[in-house]
Short mmCIF file of N, CA and C in Angstrom, two decimals:
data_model
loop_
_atom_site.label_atom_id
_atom_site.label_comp_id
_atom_site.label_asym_id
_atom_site.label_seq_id
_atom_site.Cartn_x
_atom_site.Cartn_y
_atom_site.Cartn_z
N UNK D 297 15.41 1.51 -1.79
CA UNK D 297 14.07 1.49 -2.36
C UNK D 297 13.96 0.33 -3.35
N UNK D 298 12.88 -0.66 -2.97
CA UNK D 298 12.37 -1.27 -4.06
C UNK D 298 13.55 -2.70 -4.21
N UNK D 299 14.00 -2.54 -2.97
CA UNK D 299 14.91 -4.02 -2.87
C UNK D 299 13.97 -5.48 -2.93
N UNK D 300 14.41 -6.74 -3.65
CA UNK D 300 13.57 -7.44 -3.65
C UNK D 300 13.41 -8.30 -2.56
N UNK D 301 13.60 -7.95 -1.43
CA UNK D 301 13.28 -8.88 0.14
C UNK D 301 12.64 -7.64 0.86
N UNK D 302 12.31 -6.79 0.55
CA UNK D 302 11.69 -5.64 1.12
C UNK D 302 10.30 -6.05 0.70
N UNK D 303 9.98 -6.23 -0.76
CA UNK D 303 8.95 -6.47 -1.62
C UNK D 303 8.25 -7.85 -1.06
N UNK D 304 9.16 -8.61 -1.13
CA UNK D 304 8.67 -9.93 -0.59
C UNK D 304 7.87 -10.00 0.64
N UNK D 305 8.68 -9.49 1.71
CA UNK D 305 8.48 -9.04 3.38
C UNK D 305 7.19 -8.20 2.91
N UNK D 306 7.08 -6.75 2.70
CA UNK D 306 5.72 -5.97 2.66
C UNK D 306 4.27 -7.53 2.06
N UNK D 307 5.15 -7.74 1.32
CA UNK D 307 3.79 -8.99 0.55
C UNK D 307 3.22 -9.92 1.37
N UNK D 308 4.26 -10.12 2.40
CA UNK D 308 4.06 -11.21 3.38
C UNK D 308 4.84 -12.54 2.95
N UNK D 309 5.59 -12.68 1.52
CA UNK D 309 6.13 -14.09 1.14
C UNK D 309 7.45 -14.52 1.65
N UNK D 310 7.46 -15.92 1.32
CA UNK D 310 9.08 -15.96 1.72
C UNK D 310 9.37 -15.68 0.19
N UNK D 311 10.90 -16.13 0.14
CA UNK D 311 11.74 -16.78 -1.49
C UNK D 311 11.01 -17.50 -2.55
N UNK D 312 10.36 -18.55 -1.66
CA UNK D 312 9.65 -19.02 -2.72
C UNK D 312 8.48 -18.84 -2.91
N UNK D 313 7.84 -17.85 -2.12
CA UNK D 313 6.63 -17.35 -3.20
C UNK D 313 5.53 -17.62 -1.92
N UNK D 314 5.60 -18.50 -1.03
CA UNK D 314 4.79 -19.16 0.39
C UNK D 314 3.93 -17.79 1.12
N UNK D 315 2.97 -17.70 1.47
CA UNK D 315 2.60 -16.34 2.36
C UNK D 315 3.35 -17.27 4.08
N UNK D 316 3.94 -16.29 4.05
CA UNK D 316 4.80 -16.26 5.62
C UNK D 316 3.57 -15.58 6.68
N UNK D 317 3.00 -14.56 6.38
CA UNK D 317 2.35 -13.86 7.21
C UNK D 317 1.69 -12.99 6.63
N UNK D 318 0.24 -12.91 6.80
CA UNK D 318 -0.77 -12.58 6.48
C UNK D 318 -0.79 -10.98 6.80
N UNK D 319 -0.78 -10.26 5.72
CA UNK D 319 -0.82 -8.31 5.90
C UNK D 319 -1.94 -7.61 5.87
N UNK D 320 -1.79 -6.24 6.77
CA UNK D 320 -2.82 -5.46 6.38
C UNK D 320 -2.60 -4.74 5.59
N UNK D 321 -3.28 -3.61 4.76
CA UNK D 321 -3.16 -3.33 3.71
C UNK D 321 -3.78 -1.77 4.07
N UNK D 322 -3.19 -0.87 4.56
CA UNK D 322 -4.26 0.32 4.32
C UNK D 322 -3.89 1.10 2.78
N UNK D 323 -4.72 1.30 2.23
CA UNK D 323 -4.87 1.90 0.83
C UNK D 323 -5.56 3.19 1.31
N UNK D 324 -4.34 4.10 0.56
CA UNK D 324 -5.10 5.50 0.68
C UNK D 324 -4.92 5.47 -1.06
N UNK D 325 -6.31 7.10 -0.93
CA UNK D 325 -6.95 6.68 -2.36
C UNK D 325 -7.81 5.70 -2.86
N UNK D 326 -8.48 4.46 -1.79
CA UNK D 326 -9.05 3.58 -2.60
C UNK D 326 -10.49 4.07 -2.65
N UNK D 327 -10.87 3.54 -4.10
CA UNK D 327 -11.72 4.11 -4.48
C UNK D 327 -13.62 3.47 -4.42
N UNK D 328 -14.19 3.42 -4.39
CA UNK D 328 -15.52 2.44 -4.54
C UNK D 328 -16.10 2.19 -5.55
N UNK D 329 -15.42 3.01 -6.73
CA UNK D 329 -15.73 2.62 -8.01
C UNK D 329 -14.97 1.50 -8.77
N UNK D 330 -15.77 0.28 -8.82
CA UNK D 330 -15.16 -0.68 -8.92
C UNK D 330 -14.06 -0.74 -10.37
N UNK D 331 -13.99 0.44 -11.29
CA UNK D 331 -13.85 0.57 -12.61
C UNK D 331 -12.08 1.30 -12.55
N UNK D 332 -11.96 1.80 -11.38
CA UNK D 332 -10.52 2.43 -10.72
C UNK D 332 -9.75 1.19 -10.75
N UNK D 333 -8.08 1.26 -10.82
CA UNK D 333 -6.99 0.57 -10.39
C UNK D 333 -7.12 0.60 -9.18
N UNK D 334 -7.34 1.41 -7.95
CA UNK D 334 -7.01 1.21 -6.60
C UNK D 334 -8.34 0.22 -6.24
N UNK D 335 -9.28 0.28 -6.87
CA UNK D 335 -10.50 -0.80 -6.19
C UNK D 335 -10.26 -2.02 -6.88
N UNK D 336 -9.73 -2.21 -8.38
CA UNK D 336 -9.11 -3.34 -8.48
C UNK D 336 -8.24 -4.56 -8.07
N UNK D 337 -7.58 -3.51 -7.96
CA UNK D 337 -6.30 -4.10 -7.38
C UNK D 337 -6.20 -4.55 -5.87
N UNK D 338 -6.95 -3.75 -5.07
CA UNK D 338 -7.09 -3.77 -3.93
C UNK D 338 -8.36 -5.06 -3.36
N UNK D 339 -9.16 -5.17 -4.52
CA UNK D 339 -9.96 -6.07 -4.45
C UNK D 339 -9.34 -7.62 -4.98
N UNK D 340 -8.46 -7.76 -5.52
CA UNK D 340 -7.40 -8.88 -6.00
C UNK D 340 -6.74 -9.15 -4.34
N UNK D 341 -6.06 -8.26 -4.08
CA UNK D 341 -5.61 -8.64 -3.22
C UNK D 341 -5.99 -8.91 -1.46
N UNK D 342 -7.60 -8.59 -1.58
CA UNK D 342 -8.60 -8.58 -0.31
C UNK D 342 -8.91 -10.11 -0.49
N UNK D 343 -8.70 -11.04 -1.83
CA UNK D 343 -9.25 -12.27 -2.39
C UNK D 343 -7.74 -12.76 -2.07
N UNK D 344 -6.60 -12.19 -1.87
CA UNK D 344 -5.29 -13.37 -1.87
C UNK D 344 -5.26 -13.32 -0.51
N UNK D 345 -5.88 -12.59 0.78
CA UNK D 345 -6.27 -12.85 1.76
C UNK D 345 -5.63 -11.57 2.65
N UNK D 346 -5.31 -10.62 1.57
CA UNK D 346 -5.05 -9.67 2.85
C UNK D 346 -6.19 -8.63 3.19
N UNK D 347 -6.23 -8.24 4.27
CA UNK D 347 -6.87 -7.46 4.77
C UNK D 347 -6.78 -5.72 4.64
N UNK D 348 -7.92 -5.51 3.85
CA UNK D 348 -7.75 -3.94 3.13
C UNK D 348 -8.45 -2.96 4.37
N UNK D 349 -7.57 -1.84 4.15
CA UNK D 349 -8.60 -0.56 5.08
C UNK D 349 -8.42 0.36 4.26
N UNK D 350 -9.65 0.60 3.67
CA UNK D 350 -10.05 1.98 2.93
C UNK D 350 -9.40 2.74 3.40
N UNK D 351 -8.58 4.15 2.91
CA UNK D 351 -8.11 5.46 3.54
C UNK D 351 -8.79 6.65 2.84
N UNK D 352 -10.11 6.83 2.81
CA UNK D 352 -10.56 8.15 1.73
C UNK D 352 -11.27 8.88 2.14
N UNK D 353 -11.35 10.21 2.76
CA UNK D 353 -12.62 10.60 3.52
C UNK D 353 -13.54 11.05 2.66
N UNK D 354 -13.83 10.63 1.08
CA UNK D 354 -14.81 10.67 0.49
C UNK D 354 -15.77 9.66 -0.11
N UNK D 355 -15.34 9.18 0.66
CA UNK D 355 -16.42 7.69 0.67
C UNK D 355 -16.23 7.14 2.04
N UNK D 356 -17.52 6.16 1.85
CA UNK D 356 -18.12 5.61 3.25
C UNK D 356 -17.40 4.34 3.58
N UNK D 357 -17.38 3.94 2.46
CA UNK D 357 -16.91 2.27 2.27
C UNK D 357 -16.23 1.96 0.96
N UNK D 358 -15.82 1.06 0.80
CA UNK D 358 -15.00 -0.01 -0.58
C UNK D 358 -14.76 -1.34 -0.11
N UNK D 359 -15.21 -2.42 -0.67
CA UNK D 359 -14.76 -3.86 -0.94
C UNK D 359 -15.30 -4.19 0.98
N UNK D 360 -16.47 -3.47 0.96
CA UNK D 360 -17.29 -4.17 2.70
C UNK D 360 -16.06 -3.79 3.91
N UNK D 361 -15.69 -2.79 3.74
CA UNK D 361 -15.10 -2.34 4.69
C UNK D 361 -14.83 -0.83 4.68
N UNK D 362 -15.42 -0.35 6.14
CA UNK D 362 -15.66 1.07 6.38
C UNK D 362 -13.84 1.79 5.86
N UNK D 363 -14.27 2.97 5.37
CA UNK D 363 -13.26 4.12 4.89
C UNK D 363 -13.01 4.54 6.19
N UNK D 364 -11.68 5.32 6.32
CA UNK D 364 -11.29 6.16 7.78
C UNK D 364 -10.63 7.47 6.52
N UNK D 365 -10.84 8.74 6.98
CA UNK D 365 -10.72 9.64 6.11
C UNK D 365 -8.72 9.93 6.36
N UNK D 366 -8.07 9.70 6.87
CA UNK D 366 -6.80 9.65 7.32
C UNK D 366 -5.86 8.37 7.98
N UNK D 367 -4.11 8.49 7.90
CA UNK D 367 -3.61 7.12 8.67
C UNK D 367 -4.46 7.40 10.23
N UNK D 368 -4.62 8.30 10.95
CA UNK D 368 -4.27 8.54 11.99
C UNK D 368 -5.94 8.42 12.62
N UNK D 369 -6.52 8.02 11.72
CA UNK D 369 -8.40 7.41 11.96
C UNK D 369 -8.00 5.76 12.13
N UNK D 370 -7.36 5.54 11.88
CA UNK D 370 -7.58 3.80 11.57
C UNK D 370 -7.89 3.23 12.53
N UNK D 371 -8.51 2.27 13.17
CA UNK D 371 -7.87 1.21 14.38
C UNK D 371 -7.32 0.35 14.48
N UNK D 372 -6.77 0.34 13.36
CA UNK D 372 -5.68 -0.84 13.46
C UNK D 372 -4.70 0.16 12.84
N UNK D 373 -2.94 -0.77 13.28
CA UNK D 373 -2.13 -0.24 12.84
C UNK D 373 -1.49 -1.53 11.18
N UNK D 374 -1.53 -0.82 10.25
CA UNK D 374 -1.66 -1.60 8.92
C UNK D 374 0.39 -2.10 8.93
N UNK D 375 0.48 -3.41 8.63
CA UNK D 375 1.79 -3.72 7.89
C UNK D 375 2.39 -2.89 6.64
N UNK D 376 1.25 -2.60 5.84
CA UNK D 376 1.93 -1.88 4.36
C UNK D 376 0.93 -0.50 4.37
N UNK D 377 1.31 0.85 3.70
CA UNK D 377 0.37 1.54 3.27
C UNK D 377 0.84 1.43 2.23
N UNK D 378 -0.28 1.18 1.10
CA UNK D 378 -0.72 1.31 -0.13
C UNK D 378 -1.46 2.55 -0.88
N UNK D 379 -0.25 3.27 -1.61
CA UNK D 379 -0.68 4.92 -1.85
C UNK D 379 -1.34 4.69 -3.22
N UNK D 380 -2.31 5.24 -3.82
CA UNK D 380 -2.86 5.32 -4.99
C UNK D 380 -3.46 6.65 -5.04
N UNK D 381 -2.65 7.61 -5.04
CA UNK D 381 -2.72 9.17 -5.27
C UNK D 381 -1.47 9.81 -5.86
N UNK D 382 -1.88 10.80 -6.49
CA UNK D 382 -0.87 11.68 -7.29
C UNK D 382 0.49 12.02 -6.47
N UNK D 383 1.29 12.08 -7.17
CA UNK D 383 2.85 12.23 -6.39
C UNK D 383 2.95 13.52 -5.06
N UNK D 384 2.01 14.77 -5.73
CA UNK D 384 1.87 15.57 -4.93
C UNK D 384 1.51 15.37 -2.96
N UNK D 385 0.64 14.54 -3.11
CA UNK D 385 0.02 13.67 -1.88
C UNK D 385 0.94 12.96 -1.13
N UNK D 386 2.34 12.51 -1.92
CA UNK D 386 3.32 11.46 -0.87
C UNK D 386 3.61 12.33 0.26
N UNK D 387 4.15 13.29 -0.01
CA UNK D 387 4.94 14.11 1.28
C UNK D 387 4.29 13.74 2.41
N UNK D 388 3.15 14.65 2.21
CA UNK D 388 2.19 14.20 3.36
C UNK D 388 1.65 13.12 4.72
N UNK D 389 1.42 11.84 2.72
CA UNK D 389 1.25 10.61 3.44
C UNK D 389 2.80 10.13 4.08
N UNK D 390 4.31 10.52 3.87
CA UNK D 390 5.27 10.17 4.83
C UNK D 390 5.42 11.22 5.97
N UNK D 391 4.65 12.18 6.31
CA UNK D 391 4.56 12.69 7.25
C UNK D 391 4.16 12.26 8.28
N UNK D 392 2.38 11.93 8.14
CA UNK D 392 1.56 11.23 8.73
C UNK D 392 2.45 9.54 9.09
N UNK D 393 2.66 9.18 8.50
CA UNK D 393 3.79 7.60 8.61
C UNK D 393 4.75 7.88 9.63
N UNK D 394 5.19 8.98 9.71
CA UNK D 394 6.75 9.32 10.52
C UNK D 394 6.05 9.24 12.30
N UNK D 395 4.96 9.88 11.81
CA UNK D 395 4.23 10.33 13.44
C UNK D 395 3.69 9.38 13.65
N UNK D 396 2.99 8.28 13.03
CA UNK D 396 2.40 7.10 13.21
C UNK D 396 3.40 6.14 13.88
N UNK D 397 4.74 6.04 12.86
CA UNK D 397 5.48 5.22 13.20
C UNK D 397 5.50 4.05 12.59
N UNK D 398 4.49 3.98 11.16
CA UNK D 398 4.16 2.80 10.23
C UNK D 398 6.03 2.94 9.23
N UNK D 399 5.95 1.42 9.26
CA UNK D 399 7.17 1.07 8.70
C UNK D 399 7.37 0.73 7.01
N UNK D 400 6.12 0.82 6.16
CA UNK D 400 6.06 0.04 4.92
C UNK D 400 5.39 0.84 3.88
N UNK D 401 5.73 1.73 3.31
CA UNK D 401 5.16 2.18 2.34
C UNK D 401 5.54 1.77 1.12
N UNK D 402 3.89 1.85 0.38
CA UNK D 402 3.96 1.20 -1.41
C UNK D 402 3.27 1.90 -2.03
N UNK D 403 4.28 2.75 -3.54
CA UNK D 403 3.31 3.66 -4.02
C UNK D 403 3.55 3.44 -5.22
N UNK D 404 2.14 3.18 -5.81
CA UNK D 404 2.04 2.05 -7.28
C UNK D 404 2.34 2.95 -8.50
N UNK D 405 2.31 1.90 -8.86
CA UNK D 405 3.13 1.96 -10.37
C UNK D 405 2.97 3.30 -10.93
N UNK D 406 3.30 4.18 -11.29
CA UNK D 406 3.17 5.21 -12.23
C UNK D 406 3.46 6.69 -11.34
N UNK D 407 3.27 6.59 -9.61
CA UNK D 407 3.57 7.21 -8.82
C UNK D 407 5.35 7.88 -8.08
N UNK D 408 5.26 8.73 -8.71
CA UNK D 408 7.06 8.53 -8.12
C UNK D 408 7.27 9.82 -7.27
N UNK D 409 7.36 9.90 -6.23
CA UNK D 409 8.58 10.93 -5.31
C UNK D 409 9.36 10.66 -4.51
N UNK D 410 10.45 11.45 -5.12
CA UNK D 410 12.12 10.62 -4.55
C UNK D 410 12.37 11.36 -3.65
N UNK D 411 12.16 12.76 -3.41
CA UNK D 411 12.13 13.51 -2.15
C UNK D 411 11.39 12.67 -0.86
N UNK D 412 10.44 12.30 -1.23
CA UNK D 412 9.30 11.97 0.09
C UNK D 412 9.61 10.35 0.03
N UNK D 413 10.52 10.04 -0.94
CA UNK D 413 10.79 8.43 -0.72
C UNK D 413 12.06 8.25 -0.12
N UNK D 414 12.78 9.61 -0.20
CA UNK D 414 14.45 9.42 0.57
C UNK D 414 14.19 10.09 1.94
N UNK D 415 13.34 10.96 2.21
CA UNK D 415 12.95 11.16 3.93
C UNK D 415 12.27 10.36 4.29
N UNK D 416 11.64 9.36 3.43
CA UNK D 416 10.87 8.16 4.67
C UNK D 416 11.78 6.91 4.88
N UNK D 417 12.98 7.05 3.99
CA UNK D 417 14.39 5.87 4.16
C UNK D 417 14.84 6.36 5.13
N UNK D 418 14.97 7.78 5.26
CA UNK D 418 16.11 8.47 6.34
C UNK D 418 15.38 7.92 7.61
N UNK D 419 13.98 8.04 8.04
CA UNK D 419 13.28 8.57 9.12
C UNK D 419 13.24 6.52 9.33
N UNK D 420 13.48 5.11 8.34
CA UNK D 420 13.14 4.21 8.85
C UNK D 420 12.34 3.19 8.03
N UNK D 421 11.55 4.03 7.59
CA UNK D 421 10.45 3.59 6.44
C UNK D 421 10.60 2.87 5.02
N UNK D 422 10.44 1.69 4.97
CA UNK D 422 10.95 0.78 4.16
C UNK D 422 9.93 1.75 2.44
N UNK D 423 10.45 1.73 1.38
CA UNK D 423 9.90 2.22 0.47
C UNK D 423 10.12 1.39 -0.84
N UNK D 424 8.76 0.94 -1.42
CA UNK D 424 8.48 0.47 -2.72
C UNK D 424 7.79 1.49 -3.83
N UNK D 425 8.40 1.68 -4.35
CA UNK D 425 7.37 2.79 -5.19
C UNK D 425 7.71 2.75 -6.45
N UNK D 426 6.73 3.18 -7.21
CA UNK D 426 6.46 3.03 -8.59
C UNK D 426 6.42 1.55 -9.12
N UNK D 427 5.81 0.76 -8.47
CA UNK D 427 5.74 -0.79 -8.52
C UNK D 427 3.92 -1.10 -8.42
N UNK D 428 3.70 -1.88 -9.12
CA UNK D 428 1.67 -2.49 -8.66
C UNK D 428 1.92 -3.61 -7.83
N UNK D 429 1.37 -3.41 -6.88
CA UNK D 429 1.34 -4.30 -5.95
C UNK D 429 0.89 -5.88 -6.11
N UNK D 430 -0.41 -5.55 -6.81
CA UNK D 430 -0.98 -6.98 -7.59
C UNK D 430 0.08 -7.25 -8.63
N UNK D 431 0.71 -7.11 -9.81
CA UNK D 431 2.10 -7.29 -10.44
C UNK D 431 2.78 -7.99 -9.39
N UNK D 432 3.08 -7.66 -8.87
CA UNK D 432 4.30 -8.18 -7.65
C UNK D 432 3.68 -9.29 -7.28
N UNK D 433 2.72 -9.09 -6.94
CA UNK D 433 1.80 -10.54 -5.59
C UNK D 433 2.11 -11.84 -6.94
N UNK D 434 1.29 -11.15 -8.08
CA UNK D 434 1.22 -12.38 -9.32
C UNK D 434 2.39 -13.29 -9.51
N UNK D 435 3.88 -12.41 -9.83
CA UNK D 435 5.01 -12.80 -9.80
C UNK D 435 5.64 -13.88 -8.83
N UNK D 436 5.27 -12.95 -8.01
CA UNK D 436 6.29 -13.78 -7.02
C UNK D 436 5.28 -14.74 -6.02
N UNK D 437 4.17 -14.98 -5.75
CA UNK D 437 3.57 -15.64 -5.40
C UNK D 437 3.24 -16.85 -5.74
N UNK D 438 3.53 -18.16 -4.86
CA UNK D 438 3.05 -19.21 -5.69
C UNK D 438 2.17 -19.56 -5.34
N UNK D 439 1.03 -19.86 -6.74
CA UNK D 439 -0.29 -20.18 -6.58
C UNK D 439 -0.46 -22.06 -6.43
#
């Protein structure tokens, strides 16, 4: 968990900071209130060029792109999921991941479960957690 070429790779960078390859981003939890960390942040990083998919089935939309209320609504299959929900919620969201078959989970800063972060290592699932994603991009990205 939280190795720094794992971090890099989910970001899309190389070593030195270069975007290697351009990510999708599904964010569960993001929010439409522009005044939230998950619409912040998520909106920072819709501007460094990755491509966000709302995950909330209580909203319609965020940052001009339709919400899917679950992973398993999406139509696309996302490079990273980006969790911005209470710790209680991980299990779940590595459930849904296991059956999907998504390889990249990131669950920001202040978020921690080590249960649902050591069965999604076991099952394959690369895991960053308790890290901000925008933090990371800033760092290690060269502008």
């Amino acid at each position: 968990m939280n190795e720094p070429e794992v971090v890099l790779d989910m970001l899309g960078l190389s070593t030195g900071g270069m975007v290697t390859a351009p990510r999708t981003l599904a964010v569960v939890g993001l929010s439409d209130n522009p005044f939230k960390a998950s619409h912040s942040v998520s909106e920072y990083m819709q501007k460094q060029g990755y491509l966000i998919v709302p995950v909330n089935p209580s909203i319609g939309s965020a940052l001009g792109q339709t919400s899917y209320p679950t992973l398993s609504d999406l139509p696309v299959k996302p490079d990273v999921v980006n969790v911005f929900r209470l710790p209680q919620f991980i299990p779940a969201i590595v459930d849904e991941m296991i059956e999907l078959g998504l390889k990249n989970l990131w669950v920001q800063l202040g978020i921690v479960h080590l249960e649902a972060a050591a069965r999604a290592e076991k099952a394959g699932i690369r895991v960053v957690m308790d890290r901000c994603i925008l933090i990371e991009h800033r760092r290690l990205a060269a502008h």
